[in-house]
C-alpha cells in the first residue's frame, strides 16, 4: 500500500484570478472548469473561494458516493442560503435532526401525497391558467414565465390567497437578493431588506400555521407540515416549520423553472419533437396528477429528463468531512469542504452514449430502473431531492398543456437558437436569451 499524499500538496484548479480566486470562472464556465479538472491525472484540485472555505473538488464519478457517506455533513453547504432557510432546514442538517425534519415534511411530496393533499390539482390549475395567458401574450421571456409559474404554484400550495400573490413575490425577491449580497445588515442594503422580508413572510406563515392548528381538517402544505410527524411521533417546532417552508419554496422554484424553460427551448428547435409530443398529449385526457399517471406520457417525461441531464440546475454539490478520509490517495483531514461535480455525472460516457447529444429517446429505450448516476441531477443519499415527484408532475403537466394549447391556437414556439447559461448560484438559461414568440405553424 502506498502512503497517502499530503493534503497541503493538492494543486489549484486552473482559472484562478487574484482576490476573487475561482469565483469568476465558476460563474462564467463551471462545466469547462469541471471538465478540465476531470481530464487531469490528479482528480482532486483546490477551488479558491474569496468568501468562506476553499472547496476541494473531486472530479470523478466516484465522488457521488460522498452524498451517502457517514463521515460528511451537509450543514456547511446550506449556509450560503441561511438568510432564507435559517439554521433548522432539512437541507442544512444531519443525522437524527435531518431524518425528523424530512420525515415530518414529506407527506405532500410522496407519489400518493401529491394527489391526496391537493398539490397536483393546484399545479394543474396554475399551469392551465398561465399557459393560456402566455399564448395570448404572443412574445415573452420564457424563463421569466416559468419562474413566475413555479413560484405561484408553491405559494398557492402554501395557501397564499390570490390577492396576496404579488406582494409575496415582491417580498420573496428581496429575500433572494439579500441572500447573495454582502452580509451587512445596514438600512438600504440588500441584507437588511431581506431580513425585513423574512420577518414579513414569517408573520404570514405564522397566521397559516395558527389556522392549520385550529382546524384539524385543514388541507394544503402548511397543514401537512403542522401535522407531520416522524416515526417516533415528533413534529416540527415553530422555527423548523418556517425554515422548512421557506426551503421548499427556494428548492422547488428556480430548479423546476429552469428545466421548463429548457424544454421550450429544445421544442423550439424541433417541429418534429412538437408533433410527437402533441400526438402523445392528444392520446391522453386531462393532465397527469401522479407518477403513475405519468406513464401515459413517456416522451414528455423523457424530454424533461434529457433537458435536466444536459442542464442540471445544481452543478456542484458540497459536503464537509466530519472525520479524516482518503480521497484519490490524499489524506483529507476533518472539516474540509469537498466538491461533488453533479454536472460531470450527467455527461459520463459510461452511463450515457454520446453524452453531449440531445436525445430524449434514450430515456424511453432504457426500461430498467434508473441508476444512481442517472438520478444524480436530484442529488443522492439522505438529502436526495424531496420534490422529485412534484418536479416531474409539474414539468410534464406544463409541456403537455403547452403543446395542446399551441395546437389549438395553430402556433409553434420560436427562439433564436438555444440560450446560453449562467451558473451561480444555480445554473439556468440566460433569461434574455429565452425570448420566445409564438408564430403560426
Ligand atoms: C427539476 C427540479 C429539481 C431539481 C433538479 C432538484 C435538485 C435537488 C438536488 C440536487 C438536491 C440535493 C441537494 C444536496 O444534497 O445538497 C435537492 C434537494 C431538495 N429538493 Fe430538489 N430539485 C428540484 C425540484 C424540487 C422541488 C419541486 C421541490 C419541492 C417543492 C424540491 C425540494 C427539495 C428539498 C426540500 C431538498 C432537500 C432535501 C433534504 O435535505 O433532505 N426540489 N433537490
Short mmCIF file of C-alpha atoms and ligand atoms in Angstrom, two decimals:
data_model
loop_
_atom_site.label_atom_id
_atom_site.label_comp_id
_atom_site.label_asym_id
_atom_site.label_seq_id
_atom_site.Cartn_x
_atom_site.Cartn_y
_atom_site.Cartn_z
CA UNK A 1 0.00 0.00 0.00
CA UNK A 2 1.32 3.46 -0.86
CA UNK A 3 1.28 6.29 1.68
CA UNK A 4 -1.44 8.87 1.28
CA UNK A 5 -0.28 12.07 -0.43
CA UNK A 6 -0.11 15.23 1.65
CA UNK A 7 -3.24 17.35 1.75
CA UNK A 8 -1.13 20.54 1.54
CA UNK A 9 0.17 19.42 -1.88
CA UNK A 10 -3.24 19.48 -3.60
CA UNK A 11 -2.85 21.88 -6.55
CA UNK A 12 -5.23 24.69 -7.51
CA UNK A 13 -7.63 24.03 -10.37
CA UNK A 14 -6.87 26.16 -13.47
CA UNK A 15 -8.58 29.54 -13.83
CA UNK A 16 -7.76 31.22 -10.51
CA UNK A 17 -7.55 35.04 -10.50
CA UNK A 18 -6.13 37.38 -7.80
CA UNK A 19 -8.55 38.32 -4.98
CA UNK A 20 -11.57 36.53 -6.35
CA UNK A 21 -9.95 33.10 -6.68
CA UNK A 22 -12.04 30.74 -8.80
CA UNK A 23 -15.32 32.60 -8.35
CA UNK A 24 -15.38 34.32 -11.79
CA UNK A 25 -14.57 31.03 -13.53
CA UNK A 26 -17.31 29.25 -11.58
CA UNK A 27 -19.84 31.88 -12.62
CA UNK A 28 -18.78 32.00 -16.26
CA UNK A 29 -17.90 28.45 -17.14
CA UNK A 30 -18.40 25.95 -14.37
CA UNK A 31 -18.78 23.00 -16.79
CA UNK A 32 -15.47 23.91 -18.52
CA UNK A 33 -13.73 24.05 -15.17
CA UNK A 34 -15.14 20.65 -14.17
CA UNK A 35 -14.21 19.03 -17.50
CA UNK A 36 -10.68 20.44 -17.23
CA UNK A 37 -10.30 19.08 -13.69
CA UNK A 38 -11.65 15.64 -14.73
CA UNK A 39 -9.12 15.45 -17.56
CA UNK A 40 -6.14 15.81 -15.19
CA UNK A 41 -4.23 12.85 -13.81
CA UNK A 42 -4.81 14.07 -10.25
CA UNK A 43 -8.52 14.48 -9.98
CA UNK A 44 -8.52 16.28 -6.66
CA UNK A 45 -7.91 20.02 -7.01
CA UNK A 46 -8.47 23.11 -4.94
CA UNK A 47 -11.00 25.84 -5.73
CA UNK A 48 -10.07 29.09 -4.01
CA UNK A 49 -13.12 30.89 -2.71
CA UNK A 50 -12.94 34.57 -1.74
CA UNK A 51 -15.69 34.16 0.89
CA UNK A 52 -15.94 31.03 3.04
CA UNK A 53 -13.84 27.88 2.88
CA UNK A 54 -12.00 26.67 -0.21
CA UNK A 55 -13.58 23.69 -1.97
CA UNK A 56 -11.59 20.52 -2.72
CA UNK A 57 -13.08 19.39 -5.99
CA UNK A 58 -13.15 15.63 -6.58
CA UNK A 59 -13.66 15.47 -10.35
CA UNK A 60 -14.72 11.85 -10.62
CA UNK A 61 -17.99 9.90 -10.75
CA UNK A 62 -16.80 8.09 -7.62
CA UNK A 63 -17.43 11.28 -5.65
CA UNK A 64 -21.18 10.57 -5.93
CA UNK A 65 -20.73 8.14 -3.03
CA UNK A 66 -19.87 11.09 -0.79
CA UNK A 67 -23.55 12.05 -0.75
CA UNK A 68 -24.29 8.87 1.23
CA UNK A 69 -21.03 8.78 3.23
CA UNK A 70 -21.36 8.55 7.01
CA UNK A 71 -18.42 10.90 7.67
CA UNK A 72 -19.71 14.02 5.91
CA UNK A 73 -22.01 16.84 6.94
CA UNK A 74 -24.44 18.97 4.90
CA UNK A 75 -24.63 21.79 7.46
CA UNK A 76 -21.99 24.00 5.79
CA UNK A 77 -23.45 23.52 2.28
CA UNK A 78 -26.75 25.13 3.29
CA UNK A 79 -25.02 28.18 4.82
CA UNK A 80 -24.99 30.10 1.56
CA UNK A 81 -28.78 30.31 1.77
CA UNK A 82 -29.09 30.80 5.52
CA UNK A 83 -30.90 34.15 5.23
CA UNK A 84 -33.66 32.21 3.52
CA UNK A 85 -33.58 28.79 5.15
CA UNK A 86 -32.29 29.67 8.64
CA UNK A 87 -30.45 27.08 10.76
CA UNK A 88 -33.04 24.34 11.05
CA UNK A 89 -33.87 23.39 7.46
CA UNK A 90 -33.59 19.71 6.50
CA UNK A 91 -31.07 20.65 3.81
CA UNK A 92 -28.71 22.07 6.43
CA UNK A 93 -28.97 19.28 8.99
CA UNK A 94 -27.50 15.84 9.50
CA UNK A 95 -28.39 12.53 11.15
CA UNK A 96 -31.38 12.30 13.50
CA UNK A 97 -32.30 16.00 13.13
CA UNK A 98 -32.33 15.66 9.38
CA UNK A 99 -34.45 12.49 9.47
CA UNK A 100 -37.05 14.04 11.77
CA UNK A 101 -37.31 17.28 9.77
CA UNK A 102 -37.51 15.47 6.46
CA UNK A 103 -39.95 12.77 7.56
CA UNK A 104 -42.28 15.30 9.17
CA UNK A 105 -42.30 17.37 5.94
CA UNK A 106 -42.60 14.61 3.38
CA UNK A 107 -46.34 13.72 3.21
CA UNK A 108 -47.28 16.08 0.33
CA UNK A 109 -44.27 15.00 -1.76
CA UNK A 110 -44.78 11.25 -1.94
CA UNK A 111 -46.35 9.81 -5.12
CA UNK A 112 -49.70 9.35 -3.29
CA UNK A 113 -49.38 12.54 -1.26
CA UNK A 114 -49.19 14.69 -4.37
CA UNK A 115 -52.78 13.90 -5.31
CA UNK A 116 -54.16 13.20 -1.80
CA UNK A 117 -53.07 16.56 -0.40
CA UNK A 118 -54.28 18.50 -3.42
CA UNK A 119 -50.79 19.59 -4.62
CA UNK A 120 -51.31 18.17 -8.14
CA UNK A 121 -54.64 19.95 -8.51
CA UNK A 122 -53.05 23.29 -7.63
CA UNK A 123 -50.29 22.61 -10.17
CA UNK A 124 -52.89 21.84 -12.84
CA UNK A 125 -54.91 24.97 -12.15
CA UNK A 126 -51.88 27.26 -12.26
CA UNK A 127 -50.38 25.56 -15.32
CA UNK A 128 -53.60 25.83 -17.34
CA UNK A 129 -54.16 29.48 -16.43
CA UNK A 130 -50.58 30.53 -17.10
CA UNK A 131 -50.15 28.61 -20.37
CA UNK A 132 -53.32 30.23 -21.69
CA UNK A 133 -52.03 33.69 -20.71
CA UNK A 134 -48.62 33.01 -22.32
CA UNK A 135 -50.18 32.24 -25.69
CA UNK A 136 -52.32 35.34 -25.55
CA UNK A 137 -49.25 37.49 -24.97
CA UNK A 138 -47.53 36.06 -28.05
CA UNK A 139 -43.94 37.08 -27.19
CA UNK A 140 -42.23 36.69 -23.81
CA UNK A 141 -39.07 35.72 -21.93
CA UNK A 142 -39.73 32.09 -21.23
CA UNK A 143 -37.57 31.87 -18.10
CA UNK A 144 -39.49 34.77 -16.51
CA UNK A 145 -42.74 32.94 -17.26
CA UNK A 146 -41.67 29.57 -15.90
CA UNK A 147 -40.24 31.21 -12.78
CA UNK A 148 -43.50 33.04 -12.15
CA UNK A 149 -45.37 29.80 -12.75
CA UNK A 150 -43.36 27.65 -10.36
CA UNK A 151 -43.36 30.35 -7.68
CA UNK A 152 -47.13 30.77 -7.91
CA UNK A 153 -47.57 27.01 -7.59
CA UNK A 154 -45.54 26.93 -4.39
CA UNK A 155 -47.25 29.95 -2.86
CA UNK A 156 -50.70 28.63 -3.75
CA UNK A 157 -49.82 25.21 -2.34
CA UNK A 158 -48.87 27.03 0.88
CA UNK A 159 -52.30 28.64 0.95
CA UNK A 160 -51.40 32.21 -0.09
CA UNK A 161 -54.64 33.93 -1.23
CA UNK A 162 -54.64 35.10 -4.85
CA UNK A 163 -54.87 38.77 -3.95
CA UNK A 164 -51.67 38.50 -1.88
CA UNK A 165 -49.59 36.69 -4.53
CA UNK A 166 -47.95 39.83 -5.96
CA UNK A 167 -46.89 41.02 -2.51
CA UNK A 168 -45.42 37.57 -1.74
CA UNK A 169 -43.44 37.62 -4.98
CA UNK A 170 -42.10 41.11 -4.18
CA UNK A 171 -41.01 40.14 -0.64
CA UNK A 172 -39.59 36.85 -1.83
CA UNK A 173 -37.42 38.64 -4.39
CA UNK A 174 -36.00 40.83 -1.61
CA UNK A 175 -35.22 37.69 0.34
CA UNK A 176 -33.37 36.08 -2.58
CA UNK A 177 -31.33 39.19 -3.41
CA UNK A 178 -30.27 39.63 0.21
CA UNK A 179 -29.05 36.06 0.43
CA UNK A 180 -26.39 36.61 -2.20
CA UNK A 181 -25.19 40.12 -1.42
CA UNK A 182 -22.82 41.36 1.30
CA UNK A 183 -23.64 40.45 4.90
CA UNK A 184 -24.04 43.99 6.26
CA UNK A 185 -27.37 44.42 7.97
CA UNK A 186 -27.49 48.19 7.36
CA UNK A 187 -30.65 50.04 6.24
CA UNK A 188 -30.66 50.37 2.43
CA UNK A 189 -28.53 47.25 1.92
CA UNK A 190 -29.92 44.02 0.41
CA UNK A 191 -29.32 42.00 3.60
CA UNK A 192 -31.40 44.46 5.63
CA UNK A 193 -34.25 44.33 3.12
CA UNK A 194 -34.02 40.53 3.08
CA UNK A 195 -34.34 40.28 6.85
CA UNK A 196 -37.35 42.60 6.78
CA UNK A 197 -38.88 40.48 4.01
CA UNK A 198 -38.25 37.34 6.05
CA UNK A 199 -40.00 38.85 9.06
CA UNK A 200 -42.98 39.67 6.81
CA UNK A 201 -43.06 36.18 5.32
CA UNK A 202 -42.82 34.58 8.77
CA UNK A 203 -45.61 36.74 10.15
CA UNK A 204 -47.86 35.50 7.30
CA UNK A 205 -46.70 31.91 7.68
CA UNK A 206 -47.46 32.23 11.40
CA UNK A 207 -51.09 33.02 10.54
CA UNK A 208 -51.37 29.98 8.24
CA UNK A 209 -49.77 27.77 10.89
CA UNK A 210 -52.18 29.08 13.54
CA UNK A 211 -55.18 28.48 11.25
CA UNK A 212 -53.98 24.95 10.46
CA UNK A 213 -53.57 24.18 14.18
CA UNK A 214 -57.08 25.41 14.95
CA UNK A 215 -58.73 23.39 12.18
CA UNK A 216 -57.86 19.67 12.24
CA UNK A 217 -59.49 19.22 8.80
CA UNK A 218 -57.45 21.94 7.11
CA UNK A 219 -55.68 20.97 3.88
CA UNK A 220 -52.56 22.03 1.97
CA UNK A 221 -48.83 22.13 2.51
CA UNK A 222 -48.79 24.14 5.75
CA UNK A 223 -51.42 21.90 7.36
CA UNK A 224 -49.45 18.80 6.32
CA UNK A 225 -46.25 20.13 7.85
CA UNK A 226 -48.05 21.24 11.03
CA UNK A 227 -49.47 17.71 11.41
CA UNK A 228 -46.31 15.97 10.11
CA UNK A 229 -44.62 13.51 12.50
CA UNK A 230 -41.58 11.28 12.24
CA UNK A 231 -41.66 7.57 13.19
CA UNK A 232 -41.34 8.49 16.90
CA UNK A 233 -44.25 10.91 16.73
CA UNK A 234 -42.07 14.08 16.89
CA UNK A 235 -43.12 17.04 14.80
CA UNK A 236 -41.61 20.39 13.85
CA UNK A 237 -41.43 23.37 16.19
CA UNK A 238 -42.35 26.87 15.00
CA UNK A 239 -38.85 27.80 13.76
CA UNK A 240 -38.41 24.47 11.98
CA UNK A 241 -41.78 24.94 10.29
CA UNK A 242 -40.84 28.36 8.97
CA UNK A 243 -37.31 27.37 7.90
CA UNK A 244 -38.53 24.30 6.04
CA UNK A 245 -41.43 26.06 4.36
CA UNK A 246 -39.01 28.74 3.12
CA UNK A 247 -36.64 25.98 1.99
CA UNK A 248 -39.39 24.28 -0.02
CA UNK A 249 -40.09 27.47 -1.95
CA UNK A 250 -36.39 28.04 -2.58
CA UNK A 251 -35.61 24.45 -3.60
CA UNK A 252 -38.71 23.97 -5.72
CA UNK A 253 -38.78 27.22 -7.57
CA UNK A 254 -35.73 28.07 -9.72
CA UNK A 255 -34.79 24.44 -10.31
CA UNK A 256 -38.06 23.40 -11.95
CA UNK A 257 -38.47 26.77 -13.69
CA UNK A 258 -35.13 26.49 -15.41
CA UNK A 259 -35.81 22.97 -16.73
CA UNK A 260 -39.22 24.01 -18.06
CA UNK A 261 -37.60 26.92 -19.93
CA UNK A 262 -35.06 24.49 -21.44
CA UNK A 263 -37.88 22.19 -22.51
CA UNK A 264 -39.47 25.00 -24.53
CA UNK A 265 -36.05 25.97 -25.95
CA UNK A 266 -35.49 22.44 -27.30
CA UNK A 267 -39.07 22.27 -28.54
CA UNK A 268 -38.50 25.48 -30.49
CA UNK A 269 -35.57 23.81 -32.28
CA UNK A 270 -37.59 20.82 -33.44
CA UNK A 271 -41.07 20.93 -35.01
CA UNK A 272 -40.83 17.14 -35.19
CA UNK A 273 -40.49 16.92 -31.41
CA UNK A 274 -43.51 19.20 -31.06
CA UNK A 275 -45.54 16.88 -33.34
CA UNK A 276 -44.53 13.80 -31.37
CA UNK A 277 -45.33 15.44 -28.04
CA UNK A 278 -48.67 16.58 -29.39
CA UNK A 279 -49.57 13.07 -30.60
CA UNK A 280 -48.78 11.76 -27.10
CA UNK A 281 -50.72 14.58 -25.41
CA UNK A 282 -53.78 14.03 -27.63
CA UNK A 283 -53.73 10.30 -26.93
CA UNK A 284 -54.43 11.12 -23.26
CA UNK A 285 -57.02 13.22 -21.50
CA UNK A 286 -56.59 15.72 -18.70
CA UNK A 287 -53.20 16.26 -17.08
CA UNK A 288 -51.25 13.65 -15.12
CA UNK A 289 -51.60 14.11 -11.33
CA UNK A 290 -49.44 11.27 -10.04
CA UNK A 291 -46.23 9.49 -11.03
CA UNK A 292 -48.50 6.55 -12.06
CA UNK A 293 -50.46 8.73 -14.47
CA UNK A 294 -47.15 9.96 -15.94
CA UNK A 295 -46.84 6.54 -17.59
CA UNK A 296 -49.14 7.80 -20.34
CA UNK A 297 -46.58 10.50 -21.21
CA UNK A 298 -43.21 8.73 -21.71
CA UNK A 299 -41.96 11.25 -24.27
CA UNK A 300 -42.85 14.32 -22.18
CA UNK A 301 -41.07 12.75 -19.20
CA UNK A 302 -38.09 11.85 -21.40
CA UNK A 303 -37.80 15.44 -22.65
CA UNK A 304 -37.81 16.62 -19.03
CA UNK A 305 -35.10 14.14 -18.03
CA UNK A 306 -32.96 14.91 -21.06
CA UNK A 307 -33.12 18.69 -20.56
CA UNK A 308 -32.26 18.17 -16.92
CA UNK A 309 -29.37 15.88 -17.81
CA UNK A 310 -27.83 18.42 -20.18
CA UNK A 311 -28.64 21.42 -17.99
CA UNK A 312 -28.78 20.37 -14.33
CA UNK A 313 -29.61 23.39 -12.11
CA UNK A 314 -27.37 22.05 -9.31
CA UNK A 315 -23.94 21.78 -10.96
CA UNK A 316 -21.67 21.38 -7.94
CA UNK A 317 -22.67 19.95 -4.55
CA UNK A 318 -20.57 20.17 -1.40
CA UNK A 319 -20.12 18.19 1.81
CA UNK A 320 -17.79 18.80 4.75
CA UNK A 321 -15.76 15.94 6.21
CA UNK A 322 -16.53 15.09 9.85
CA UNK A 323 -13.66 12.58 10.14
CA UNK A 324 -10.40 12.04 8.25
CA UNK A 325 -10.73 10.13 4.97
CA UNK A 326 -8.63 9.34 1.89
CA UNK A 327 -9.67 10.70 -1.50
CA UNK A 328 -7.67 9.92 -4.65
CA UNK A 329 -4.73 8.91 -2.46
CA UNK A 330 -4.80 12.17 -0.47
CA UNK A 331 -5.31 12.15 3.31
CA UNK A 332 -8.15 14.60 3.91
CA UNK A 333 -8.50 15.90 7.48
CA UNK A 334 -11.78 16.62 9.27
CA UNK A 335 -13.53 19.91 8.43
CA UNK A 336 -12.64 20.07 4.72
CA UNK A 337 -15.27 21.06 2.12
CA UNK A 338 -15.32 18.53 -0.72
CA UNK A 339 -16.86 19.45 -4.10
CA UNK A 340 -19.10 16.90 -5.85
CA UNK A 341 -19.44 17.73 -9.59
CA UNK A 342 -23.04 16.71 -10.36
CA UNK A 343 -22.74 18.20 -13.87
CA UNK A 344 -19.97 15.74 -14.80
CA UNK A 345 -22.06 12.71 -13.82
CA UNK A 346 -24.69 13.57 -16.44
CA UNK A 347 -22.01 13.72 -19.15
CA UNK A 348 -20.39 10.45 -18.14
CA UNK A 349 -19.76 8.40 -21.29
CA UNK A 350 -20.08 5.13 -19.35
CA UNK A 351 -23.57 5.99 -18.20
CA UNK A 352 -24.78 7.77 -21.37
CA UNK A 353 -24.00 7.05 -25.05
CA UNK A 354 -22.91 10.18 -26.89
CA UNK A 355 -23.44 12.19 -23.69
CA UNK A 356 -23.31 15.69 -25.21
CA UNK A 357 -26.08 14.93 -27.69
CA UNK A 358 -29.75 15.83 -27.00
CA UNK A 359 -31.58 12.53 -27.35
CA UNK A 360 -34.74 12.27 -25.23
CA UNK A 361 -35.46 8.82 -26.62
CA UNK A 362 -32.52 7.40 -24.66
CA UNK A 363 -34.83 7.52 -21.59
CA UNK A 364 -37.55 5.59 -23.46
CA UNK A 365 -35.20 2.93 -24.87
CA UNK A 366 -33.92 2.26 -21.34
CA UNK A 367 -36.52 0.27 -19.42
CA UNK A 368 -34.55 -0.82 -16.33
CA UNK A 369 -34.66 1.04 -13.01
CA UNK A 370 -32.71 4.31 -13.17
CA UNK A 371 -29.21 4.18 -11.71
CA UNK A 372 -27.75 6.50 -9.07
CA UNK A 373 -25.81 8.33 -11.81
CA UNK A 374 -28.95 8.79 -13.92
CA UNK A 375 -30.76 10.23 -10.90
CA UNK A 376 -27.83 12.31 -9.67
CA UNK A 377 -29.25 15.60 -11.01
CA UNK A 378 -31.52 15.27 -7.96
CA UNK A 379 -28.62 14.53 -5.60
CA UNK A 380 -28.27 11.26 -3.70
CA UNK A 381 -28.20 9.75 -0.22
CA UNK A 382 -30.34 11.13 2.62
CA UNK A 383 -30.73 14.58 1.03
CA UNK A 384 -31.98 13.24 -2.32
CA UNK A 385 -34.47 15.80 -3.65
CA UNK A 386 -37.72 15.70 -1.66
CA UNK A 387 -39.57 17.34 -4.55
CA UNK A 388 -38.54 14.77 -7.19
CA UNK A 389 -42.09 13.58 -7.98
CA UNK A 390 -43.51 17.07 -7.77
CA UNK A 391 -40.94 18.41 -10.25
CA UNK A 392 -41.78 15.60 -12.69
CA UNK A 393 -45.53 16.14 -12.46
CA UNK A 394 -45.18 19.91 -12.77
CA UNK A 395 -42.86 19.86 -15.79
CA UNK A 396 -44.84 17.19 -17.64
CA UNK A 397 -48.14 18.97 -16.97
CA UNK A 398 -46.58 22.17 -18.26
CA UNK A 399 -45.26 20.78 -21.55
CA UNK A 400 -48.41 18.73 -22.23
CA UNK A 401 -50.67 21.75 -21.59
CA UNK A 402 -48.41 23.91 -23.75
CA UNK A 403 -48.35 21.65 -26.82
CA UNK A 404 -52.13 21.17 -26.66
CA UNK A 405 -52.75 24.92 -26.33
CA UNK A 406 -50.31 25.70 -29.16
CA UNK A 407 -52.09 23.19 -31.38
CA UNK A 408 -55.48 24.74 -30.58
CA UNK A 409 -54.08 28.17 -31.48
CA UNK A 410 -52.20 26.87 -34.57
CA UNK A 411 -48.82 28.17 -33.36
CA UNK A 412 -45.33 26.95 -32.54
CA UNK A 413 -42.61 28.46 -30.34
CA UNK A 414 -39.74 30.33 -31.98
CA UNK A 415 -36.45 31.11 -30.19
CA UNK A 416 -33.12 32.28 -31.59
CA UNK A 417 -31.15 29.09 -31.04
CA UNK A 418 -30.50 27.55 -27.65
CA UNK A 419 -29.90 30.12 -24.89
CA UNK A 420 -26.53 30.49 -23.15
CA UNK A 421 -26.24 29.57 -19.48
CA UNK A 422 -25.18 31.16 -16.19
CA UNK A 423 -24.05 29.06 -13.25
CA UNK A 424 -24.24 30.81 -9.88
CA UNK A 425 -25.85 30.14 -7.50
CA UNK A 426 -27.79 27.68 -9.66
CA UNK A 427 -27.39 27.01 -13.38
CA UNK A 428 -30.10 28.43 -15.62
CA UNK A 429 -30.57 29.72 -19.15
CA UNK A 430 -29.86 33.44 -19.60
CA UNK A 431 -33.30 35.00 -19.24
CA UNK A 432 -32.95 37.45 -22.12
CA UNK A 433 -31.90 34.64 -24.46
CA UNK A 434 -35.12 32.76 -23.71
CA UNK A 435 -37.14 35.30 -25.69
CA UNK A 436 -39.89 33.24 -27.27
CA UNK A 437 -42.50 34.14 -29.89
CA UNK A 438 -45.49 32.02 -30.74
CA UNK A 439 -45.72 32.10 -34.54
CA UNK A 440 -48.14 30.47 -36.98
CA UNK A 441 -47.25 26.84 -37.72
C1 LIG B 1 -36.04 19.83 -11.62
C2 LIG B 1 -36.23 20.24 -10.41
C3 LIG B 1 -35.36 19.96 -9.24
C4 LIG B 1 -34.03 19.63 -9.18
C5 LIG B 1 -33.07 19.42 -10.34
C6 LIG B 1 -33.69 19.49 -7.79
C7 LIG B 1 -32.43 19.13 -7.32
C8 LIG B 1 -32.12 18.89 -6.00
C9 LIG B 1 -30.84 18.46 -5.51
C10 LIG B 1 -29.60 18.23 -6.37
C11 LIG B 1 -30.95 18.30 -4.17
C12 LIG B 1 -29.84 17.80 -3.22
C13 LIG B 1 -29.10 18.94 -2.58
C14 LIG B 1 -27.98 18.44 -1.70
O1 LIG B 1 -27.81 17.23 -1.49
O2 LIG B 1 -27.21 19.27 -1.18
C15 LIG B 1 -32.30 18.65 -3.79
C16 LIG B 1 -32.78 18.65 -2.51
C17 LIG B 1 -34.03 19.11 -2.16
N1 LIG B 1 -35.06 19.46 -3.00
FE1 LIG B 1 -34.97 19.49 -5.02
N2 LIG B 1 -34.80 19.75 -7.04
C18 LIG B 1 -35.85 20.03 -7.89
C19 LIG B 1 -37.17 20.33 -7.53
C20 LIG B 1 -37.64 20.39 -6.24
C21 LIG B 1 -39.00 20.70 -5.88
C22 LIG B 1 -40.15 20.96 -6.85
C23 LIG B 1 -39.05 20.71 -4.51
C24 LIG B 1 -40.21 20.95 -3.58
C25 LIG B 1 -41.07 21.89 -3.67
C26 LIG B 1 -37.71 20.39 -4.02
C27 LIG B 1 -37.37 20.28 -2.70
C28 LIG B 1 -36.13 19.84 -2.25
C29 LIG B 1 -35.81 19.72 -0.84
C30 LIG B 1 -36.72 20.04 0.33
C31 LIG B 1 -34.49 19.26 -0.78
C32 LIG B 1 -33.67 18.97 0.47
C33 LIG B 1 -33.90 17.53 0.88
C34 LIG B 1 -33.14 17.15 2.12
O3 LIG B 1 -32.25 17.89 2.57
O4 LIG B 1 -33.44 16.08 2.66
N3 LIG B 1 -36.88 20.21 -5.11
N4 LIG B 1 -33.00 18.99 -4.93
#
